Coordinates of C-alpha atoms in Angstrom, one line a residue:
M1 CA -53.0 320.9 138.4
P2 CA -54.4 324.4 139.1
Q3 CA -54.3 326.5 136.0
L4 CA -55.5 329.9 137.2
I5 CA -54.8 332.7 139.7
G6 CA -57.6 334.8 141.2
A7 CA -57.4 338.4 142.1
I8 CA -59.8 340.4 144.3
D9 CA -59.6 344.1 143.5
S10 CA -61.5 346.2 146.0
G11 CA -61.3 349.7 144.7
T12 CA -62.7 353.1 145.7
T13 CA -65.8 352.8 143.5
S14 CA -66.1 349.1 142.7
T15 CA -65.1 345.6 143.5
R16 CA -64.0 343.1 140.9
F17 CA -62.8 339.5 140.8
M18 CA -60.5 338.5 137.9
L19 CA -59.0 335.2 136.8
F20 CA -55.7 335.1 135.0
D21 CA -53.9 332.2 133.2
Q22 CA -50.2 331.5 133.1
N23 CA -49.6 334.0 130.3
G24 CA -51.1 336.8 132.4
A25 CA -54.2 336.9 130.1
V26 CA -57.7 337.6 131.6
V27 CA -59.9 334.5 131.7
G28 CA -62.9 336.2 133.1
F29 CA -64.2 338.7 135.6
D30 CA -67.2 340.3 137.3
Q31 CA -67.5 343.7 138.8
Q32 CA -70.0 345.7 140.9
E33 CA -70.0 349.4 141.9
H34 CA -70.6 350.2 145.6
E35 CA -72.2 353.3 147.1
Q36 CA -70.3 356.5 147.7
I37 CA -71.7 358.0 151.0
F38 CA -71.2 361.7 151.6
P39 CA -72.8 362.5 155.1
R40 CA -71.3 366.0 155.3
S41 CA -69.1 368.3 153.2
G42 CA -65.6 366.7 153.1
W43 CA -66.8 363.4 154.5
V44 CA -66.6 360.3 152.3
E45 CA -67.7 356.8 153.5
H46 CA -68.2 353.3 152.4
D47 CA -70.2 350.5 153.9
P48 CA -67.8 347.7 154.8
L49 CA -70.6 345.1 154.8
E50 CA -71.7 346.1 151.3
I51 CA -68.1 345.8 150.1
W52 CA -67.9 342.3 151.7
Q53 CA -71.2 341.2 150.1
Q54 CA -70.1 342.5 146.7
T55 CA -66.8 340.7 147.0
Q56 CA -68.7 337.4 147.6
D57 CA -71.1 338.2 144.7
V58 CA -68.4 338.9 142.1
I59 CA -66.4 335.8 143.1
R60 CA -69.4 333.6 142.7
A61 CA -70.5 335.3 139.4
T62 CA -67.0 335.0 137.9
L63 CA -66.7 331.3 138.8
S64 CA -70.2 330.7 137.3
K65 CA -69.7 332.6 134.1
C66 CA -66.3 331.0 133.4
N67 CA -67.4 327.6 134.5
V68 CA -64.4 327.4 136.8
H69 CA -64.1 325.0 139.7
P70 CA -62.3 326.3 142.8
S71 CA -59.8 323.4 142.4
Q72 CA -58.5 325.1 139.3
I73 CA -57.3 328.2 141.3
A74 CA -53.8 327.9 142.6
A75 CA -53.9 331.0 144.8
I76 CA -55.7 334.3 145.5
G77 CA -54.2 337.8 145.5
I78 CA -55.8 340.8 147.0
T79 CA -55.5 344.5 146.1
N80 CA -57.4 347.4 147.7
Q81 CA -58.0 351.0 148.0
R82 CA -55.4 352.2 150.5
E83 CA -55.7 354.5 153.5
T84 CA -59.5 353.7 153.9
A85 CA -60.0 352.9 157.6
V86 CA -62.3 350.0 158.9
M87 CA -62.8 349.2 162.5
W88 CA -64.8 346.2 163.7
D89 CA -65.7 344.0 166.6
R90 CA -63.2 341.2 167.1
R91 CA -65.8 338.7 168.1
T92 CA -68.8 339.5 165.9
G93 CA -67.0 341.0 162.8
V94 CA -69.5 343.9 162.8
P95 CA -68.0 347.3 161.9
V96 CA -68.4 350.0 164.5
C97 CA -69.2 352.6 161.8
N98 CA -68.9 353.1 158.1
A99 CA -65.4 352.9 156.6
I100 CA -63.7 356.4 156.4
V101 CA -62.4 356.7 152.8
W102 CA -59.0 358.0 151.9
Q103 CA -60.5 361.1 150.3
D104 CA -62.2 362.1 153.6
T105 CA -61.0 365.3 155.3
R106 CA -62.7 365.1 158.7
T107 CA -59.4 364.4 160.4
D108 CA -57.9 367.8 159.5
R109 CA -58.2 369.0 163.1
I110 CA -56.4 365.9 164.4
C111 CA -53.6 366.4 161.9
R112 CA -53.3 370.1 162.9
R113 CA -53.2 369.1 166.6
L114 CA -50.4 366.7 165.9
E115 CA -48.5 369.4 163.9
E116 CA -48.9 371.9 166.6
A117 CA -47.5 369.4 169.1
G118 CA -44.4 369.1 167.0
H119 CA -44.8 365.6 165.6
A120 CA -44.6 366.3 161.9
S121 CA -40.8 365.7 161.6
T122 CA -41.0 362.4 163.5
V123 CA -43.9 361.1 161.3
R124 CA -42.1 362.2 158.1
Q125 CA -38.8 360.6 159.2
K126 CA -40.2 357.3 160.4
A127 CA -43.2 356.8 158.2
G128 CA -42.2 358.8 155.2
L129 CA -45.5 360.7 155.2
P130 CA -46.7 364.2 155.9
L131 CA -49.3 364.9 158.5
A132 CA -52.3 364.8 156.2
T133 CA -56.0 363.7 156.3
Y134 CA -55.2 361.2 153.5
F135 CA -53.7 358.6 155.8
T136 CA -55.3 355.9 157.9
G137 CA -53.9 356.5 161.4
P138 CA -55.7 359.8 162.1
K139 CA -58.9 358.1 160.8
F140 CA -58.5 355.3 163.4
R141 CA -58.0 358.1 166.0
W142 CA -61.2 359.9 164.9
I143 CA -63.3 356.7 165.2
L144 CA -62.0 356.1 168.7
E145 CA -62.8 359.6 169.7
N146 CA -66.2 360.0 168.1
V147 CA -67.9 356.6 168.1
D148 CA -69.6 355.9 171.4
G149 CA -67.7 353.3 173.5
A150 CA -65.1 352.7 170.8
Q151 CA -62.1 353.8 172.9
E152 CA -63.2 351.7 175.9
K153 CA -63.8 348.6 173.7
A154 CA -60.4 349.1 172.0
D155 CA -58.6 349.4 175.3
A156 CA -60.3 346.1 176.4
G157 CA -59.1 344.4 173.3
E158 CA -62.6 344.0 171.8
L159 CA -62.0 346.0 168.6
I160 CA -59.6 345.5 165.7
C161 CA -58.9 347.8 162.7
G162 CA -57.2 347.9 159.4
T163 CA -57.4 348.9 155.8
V164 CA -59.8 347.2 153.3
D165 CA -57.3 344.3 152.6
S166 CA -57.3 343.4 156.3
W167 CA -61.1 343.6 156.5
L168 CA -61.5 341.3 153.4
I169 CA -58.9 338.8 154.5
W170 CA -60.6 338.6 158.0
Q171 CA -63.9 337.8 156.3
L172 CA -62.5 335.4 153.6
T173 CA -60.7 333.3 156.3
G174 CA -63.8 333.2 158.4
G175 CA -62.5 335.6 161.0
G176 CA -59.3 333.6 161.5
V177 CA -56.6 335.9 160.2
H178 CA -55.9 339.6 160.9
V179 CA -53.0 340.6 158.6
T180 CA -51.8 343.3 156.2
D181 CA -48.7 343.8 154.1
P182 CA -46.0 346.5 154.2
T183 CA -47.5 348.5 151.2
N184 CA -50.7 349.0 153.1
A185 CA -49.1 349.4 156.5
S186 CA -46.8 352.1 155.1
R187 CA -49.8 354.3 154.5
T188 CA -51.1 354.4 158.1
M189 CA -48.5 356.8 159.6
L190 CA -47.9 354.0 162.1
M191 CA -45.2 351.7 160.5
D192 CA -41.5 352.4 160.6
L193 CA -40.2 352.2 157.0
E194 CA -36.9 350.6 158.0
T195 CA -38.2 347.9 160.4
L196 CA -41.5 347.2 158.6
A197 CA -43.0 347.0 162.1
W198 CA -45.6 349.1 164.0
D199 CA -43.6 351.8 165.7
A200 CA -44.2 352.4 169.5
E201 CA -43.5 356.1 169.2
L202 CA -45.9 356.6 166.2
L203 CA -48.6 354.5 168.0
D204 CA -48.1 356.7 171.1
I205 CA -48.4 359.9 169.0
L206 CA -51.8 358.8 167.7
D207 CA -52.8 356.9 170.9
I208 CA -53.7 353.7 169.1
P209 CA -53.4 350.4 170.9
C210 CA -51.1 348.0 169.0
S211 CA -53.4 345.1 169.8
M212 CA -56.0 346.5 167.3
L213 CA -53.6 346.4 164.4
P214 CA -53.1 343.5 161.9
E215 CA -49.8 341.5 161.7
I216 CA -47.6 342.8 158.9
R217 CA -46.5 340.0 156.5
P218 CA -44.8 340.1 153.1
S219 CA -46.7 341.2 150.0
S220 CA -46.1 337.7 148.5
A221 CA -45.6 334.6 150.6
P222 CA -46.9 331.0 150.4
A223 CA -50.0 330.6 152.7
F224 CA -48.9 333.6 154.8
Y225 CA -52.4 335.0 154.6
G226 CA -54.3 331.8 155.5
K227 CA -56.8 330.0 153.4
T228 CA -60.3 330.9 152.3
A229 CA -63.0 329.4 154.5
P230 CA -64.9 326.4 153.1
D231 CA -68.3 328.1 153.8
G232 CA -67.2 331.3 152.0
P233 CA -67.7 332.4 148.4
F234 CA -65.2 329.9 147.0
A235 CA -66.7 327.0 148.9
A236 CA -63.1 325.7 149.2
E237 CA -59.8 326.3 150.9
I238 CA -57.6 328.3 148.6
P239 CA -54.4 329.9 149.9
I240 CA -54.3 333.8 150.0
C241 CA -50.7 334.4 149.0
G242 CA -50.6 338.0 147.7
N243 CA -51.6 341.3 149.1
L244 CA -50.7 344.8 147.7
G245 CA -52.2 348.3 148.0
D246 CA -53.7 349.1 144.7
Q247 CA -51.0 351.5 143.4
Q248 CA -48.2 349.2 144.4
A249 CA -50.1 346.3 142.7
A250 CA -50.3 348.3 139.5
T251 CA -46.5 348.9 139.8
V252 CA -46.0 345.2 140.0
G253 CA -48.5 344.6 137.1
Q254 CA -46.5 347.1 135.0
T255 CA -43.3 345.1 135.9
C256 CA -41.5 348.2 137.2
F257 CA -39.0 346.1 139.1
S258 CA -35.9 348.2 138.5
P259 CA -34.9 351.4 140.2
G260 CA -35.9 354.4 138.1
E261 CA -38.9 352.7 136.5
A262 CA -42.2 354.5 137.0
K263 CA -45.9 354.1 136.3
N264 CA -49.0 356.3 136.5
T265 CA -52.4 354.9 137.3
Y266 CA -55.6 356.7 136.3
G267 CA -58.4 355.6 138.5
T268 CA -60.5 357.5 141.0
G269 CA -57.4 359.4 141.8
C270 CA -54.1 359.5 140.0
F271 CA -51.0 357.8 141.4
M272 CA -47.4 357.9 140.1
I273 CA -44.9 355.5 141.7
L274 CA -41.1 355.5 141.0
N275 CA -39.2 352.4 142.1
T276 CA -36.2 353.5 144.2
G277 CA -34.9 350.0 144.9
K278 CA -33.8 349.1 148.4
E279 CA -33.0 352.7 149.2
I280 CA -35.4 354.8 151.3
V281 CA -35.5 358.2 149.5
H282 CA -37.0 360.9 151.7
S283 CA -38.7 363.4 149.4
R284 CA -37.7 367.1 149.4
N285 CA -40.5 368.0 147.0
G286 CA -43.8 366.9 148.5
L287 CA -43.8 363.3 147.5
L288 CA -44.4 360.3 149.7
T289 CA -41.8 357.7 150.7
T290 CA -43.5 354.3 150.7
V291 CA -43.0 350.5 150.4
C292 CA -43.3 349.4 146.8
Y293 CA -43.4 345.6 147.6
Q294 CA -41.8 342.9 149.6
M295 CA -41.6 339.5 147.9
G296 CA -41.2 336.7 150.4
E297 CA -38.4 337.1 153.0
S298 CA -36.3 339.3 150.6
A299 CA -35.6 342.9 151.5
P300 CA -38.3 345.4 150.8
V301 CA -38.3 347.5 147.7
Y302 CA -39.1 351.2 148.2
A303 CA -40.7 353.9 146.1
L304 CA -41.5 357.6 145.8
E305 CA -45.1 358.3 145.2
G306 CA -47.1 361.3 144.0
S307 CA -50.8 360.9 145.0
I308 CA -53.5 363.0 143.3
A309 CA -57.0 362.8 144.9
M310 CA -59.2 363.6 141.9
A311 CA -58.8 362.1 138.4
G312 CA -61.6 359.7 137.4
A313 CA -63.5 361.2 140.3
T314 CA -63.5 364.5 138.5
V315 CA -65.2 362.9 135.6
Q316 CA -67.7 361.3 137.9
W317 CA -68.4 364.7 139.4
L318 CA -69.2 366.1 135.8
R319 CA -71.6 363.2 135.4
D320 CA -73.3 362.9 138.8
E321 CA -73.2 366.4 140.3
L322 CA -73.0 368.8 137.3
Q323 CA -74.8 366.4 134.9
L324 CA -72.7 367.8 132.0
I325 CA -72.2 364.2 130.7
S326 CA -74.1 361.0 131.0
S327 CA -71.1 358.7 130.9
A328 CA -67.3 358.9 131.2
A329 CA -66.9 357.6 127.6
E330 CA -68.6 360.8 126.3
T331 CA -65.7 363.0 127.5
E332 CA -63.4 362.1 124.6
E333 CA -65.8 363.1 121.9
I334 CA -67.1 366.2 123.7
A335 CA -63.5 367.4 124.5
Q336 CA -62.5 366.8 120.8
S337 CA -65.2 369.2 119.6
V338 CA -63.1 372.2 120.7
A339 CA -59.5 372.9 120.0
D340 CA -58.6 373.8 123.6
S341 CA -60.2 374.7 126.9
G342 CA -60.9 378.3 125.9
G343 CA -58.6 379.7 128.6
C344 CA -60.5 377.9 131.3
Y345 CA -58.9 375.8 134.1
L346 CA -60.6 373.4 136.5
V347 CA -58.6 372.6 139.6
P348 CA -60.5 369.7 141.4
A349 CA -59.3 370.4 144.9
F350 CA -62.5 368.9 146.4
S351 CA -60.6 367.2 149.2
G352 CA -57.8 369.7 149.3
L353 CA -54.7 369.3 147.3
F354 CA -52.5 366.2 147.6
A355 CA -49.0 365.8 146.2
P356 CA -46.9 367.9 145.9
H357 CA -48.8 370.6 147.8
W358 CA -50.5 368.8 150.7
R359 CA -52.9 371.7 151.4
S360 CA -56.1 370.6 153.1
D361 CA -57.3 374.2 153.1
A362 CA -57.6 374.2 149.3
R363 CA -61.0 373.8 147.5
G364 CA -61.9 373.3 143.9
V365 CA -62.1 376.2 141.4
I366 CA -63.0 376.9 137.8
V367 CA -61.1 380.0 136.6
G368 CA -60.8 381.9 133.3
L369 CA -64.5 381.8 132.6
T370 CA -65.8 384.1 129.8
R371 CA -69.1 384.0 127.8
Y372 CA -67.1 382.1 125.1
V373 CA -66.6 379.1 127.4
N374 CA -69.2 376.3 126.9
R375 CA -69.8 372.8 128.1
A376 CA -67.2 371.3 125.9
H377 CA -64.5 373.6 127.2
I378 CA -65.3 372.7 130.8
V379 CA -65.2 369.0 130.0
R380 CA -61.8 369.4 128.2
A381 CA -60.5 371.5 131.2
A382 CA -61.5 368.6 133.5
L383 CA -59.4 366.1 131.4
E384 CA -56.6 368.6 131.3
S385 CA -56.7 368.9 135.1
I386 CA -55.7 365.2 135.3
C387 CA -52.7 365.8 133.0
Y388 CA -51.6 369.0 134.8
Q389 CA -51.7 367.4 138.2
T390 CA -49.6 364.5 136.8
R391 CA -47.0 367.1 135.5
E392 CA -46.7 368.6 139.0
V393 CA -45.9 365.1 140.4
L394 CA -43.6 364.2 137.5
E395 CA -41.6 367.4 138.1
A396 CA -41.3 366.7 141.8
M397 CA -40.2 363.2 141.0
N398 CA -37.5 364.4 138.6
A399 CA -36.2 366.8 141.3
D400 CA -36.1 364.1 144.0
S401 CA -34.6 361.4 141.9
G402 CA -32.2 363.6 139.9
V403 CA -33.1 361.6 136.8
P404 CA -35.6 363.0 134.3
L405 CA -38.1 360.3 133.3
R406 CA -38.1 359.8 129.5
Q407 CA -41.2 357.6 129.4
L408 CA -44.3 357.1 131.4
K409 CA -46.1 353.8 131.7
V410 CA -49.8 354.3 132.2
D411 CA -52.7 352.1 133.3
G412 CA -56.2 352.3 134.7
G413 CA -59.7 352.8 133.3
A414 CA -59.1 356.3 132.0
T415 CA -56.3 355.2 129.7
V416 CA -58.9 354.0 127.2
N417 CA -59.4 357.7 126.4
D418 CA -56.9 358.3 123.6
L419 CA -57.4 362.0 123.7
L420 CA -56.6 362.1 127.4
M421 CA -53.4 360.1 126.8
Q422 CA -52.3 362.5 123.9
M423 CA -53.0 365.5 126.2
Q424 CA -50.8 363.8 128.8
A425 CA -47.9 363.4 126.4
D426 CA -48.3 367.0 125.3
I427 CA -48.5 368.5 128.8
V428 CA -45.6 366.6 130.3
G429 CA -43.5 366.4 127.1
T430 CA -42.8 362.7 127.7
E431 CA -43.6 359.5 125.8
V432 CA -46.7 357.8 127.2
I433 CA -47.0 354.0 126.9
R434 CA -50.1 352.0 127.5
P435 CA -49.7 348.2 128.1
R436 CA -51.9 345.6 126.4
I437 CA -53.6 344.8 129.8
A438 CA -54.7 348.2 131.1
E439 CA -56.1 346.9 134.4
T440 CA -52.7 346.2 135.8
T441 CA -53.8 346.5 139.5
S442 CA -55.6 343.2 139.5
L443 CA -52.8 341.7 137.5
G444 CA -50.2 342.8 140.1
A445 CA -52.2 341.2 142.8
A446 CA -52.3 338.0 140.8
Y447 CA -48.6 338.2 140.2
A448 CA -47.9 338.5 143.9
A449 CA -50.0 335.4 144.6
G450 CA -48.7 333.4 141.7
L451 CA -45.0 334.0 142.6
A452 CA -45.6 332.7 146.1
V453 CA -46.8 329.3 144.9
G454 CA -44.5 329.0 141.9
F455 CA -47.2 329.6 139.3
W456 CA -44.7 332.1 137.8
P457 CA -41.0 331.3 138.5
D458 CA -39.6 334.8 139.0
L459 CA -39.9 338.5 138.2
E460 CA -38.1 338.2 134.9
S461 CA -40.7 335.8 133.6
L462 CA -43.3 338.5 134.4
R463 CA -41.3 341.1 132.6
R464 CA -41.3 339.0 129.5
Q465 CA -45.1 338.8 129.5
W466 CA -45.5 342.6 129.4
R467 CA -46.7 343.9 126.0
V468 CA -47.1 347.5 124.6
D469 CA -50.6 348.4 123.3
K470 CA -50.1 352.0 122.2
V471 CA -47.5 354.8 122.5
W472 CA -48.2 358.6 122.4
Q473 CA -45.5 361.1 121.5
P474 CA -45.7 364.8 122.5
Q475 CA -47.1 366.9 119.6
S476 CA -46.8 370.3 121.4
D477 CA -43.7 372.4 121.5
E478 CA -42.0 373.7 124.7
S479 CA -43.5 377.2 124.6
E480 CA -47.0 375.8 124.4
R481 CA -46.3 373.5 127.3
A482 CA -44.8 376.3 129.4
Q483 CA -47.7 378.7 128.7
G484 CA -50.4 376.1 129.6
Y485 CA -48.6 375.1 132.8
A486 CA -48.1 378.7 133.9
G487 CA -51.8 379.2 133.6
W488 CA -52.4 376.0 135.6
Q489 CA -50.1 377.2 138.4
K490 CA -52.0 380.5 138.6
A491 CA -55.3 378.6 138.9
V492 CA -53.8 376.4 141.7
E493 CA -52.9 379.5 143.7
R494 CA -56.6 380.5 143.6
T495 CA -57.6 377.3 145.5
L496 CA -55.4 377.9 148.5
G497 CA -56.7 379.1 151.9
W498 CA -60.3 378.6 151.1
A499 CA -61.3 376.2 153.8
E500 CA -60.9 377.2 157.4

């Protein structure tokens, strides 16, 4: 009998393949970083063919390292960076251009055009989203308008498009299946939250042929996503039974199955999701209304989300562009060498500000600089920026839900930084809890696949597996928190209106 579940996690900076056993423990994995392409200021791209090649490589490497035969794998789950747009030829499978990444701001003019035409309220009501460069639909529109021949080929039915999950499932099934799930579809500005179907009015607003788009299927369903091709990296037919956008996958991995439960993922960006149950809650405070998951044919579960563009990416910027550090792991020791940030604030609005501001005209700033400020203060301010952005989202979430969150479940690579987690508890004034398995995104994708084939019987069995690794309690008092946050808000004001 198959003893394992596989999870493909195609993120913003890397792709990994992980194997989990029935206890939710990691059996093995392999991971590769892919290139970040910056053709112009504000543009961010990935090579879809590189992502597909690396997906094959990490699958083969994991199976080899763990001495696992494909027959031992009951099902495959997929999780992916959301909102990144891929468009490719239906016949050849060749992309028409590089993928446009969720951080990319080139669609600002398209979004402004739609706003000036009076479409903002329709998009917000039906899709639960603001008109922002973050989402996939405007990226599809940009490709059709700017890649030679793309519009004509799309109208002729020769091109298809999707987020990275659709691209990988297409490749894994040998070009046989073009699908997505509601969590990814709800980030396109093209799906109606109530019907979980592509909406004719939204498609018309963005002028995107429905024939290009993948079929929307549940996040977890037996064989609903087809099987891997025998000539692919698994060299076997394994059912693909789970598919979740990365932040929703982390929510499932954190077992936030009840309304009012929330998690925050610290990755390239920072993403807080609050489960609102079967109720669609339209935010009044700059958050996104999104699908949390849909298991089988059951009703979808919805969520409020606060999306922050720059978290781990800010640390990468310190390393790669400023060269203030040589590795992310150094930031904890460097930041601990000073008692505070010396009155310095870093607001990493490199792609504008996401939740709760949604200001594409914002750009990054460092303020409060004096001769006293040194490298360690700037590194500490970069870590604090992650925590302050999280506080902004948490306050919006409290206002929308009407229920102050008393604890925050955290996951993602940056949670290994104990200083960052203590800062987070101090800045938000809330208990911060890290689970034993910090990489819950891959685990959530595995859970979705395993539930579909009976590898795990139900959601409650997953909740019983969840274990606490460490808890941080706030050590600051309310006056300290208020003073620090007031300074942050002043710094945020300085970012606005910078980009034309």
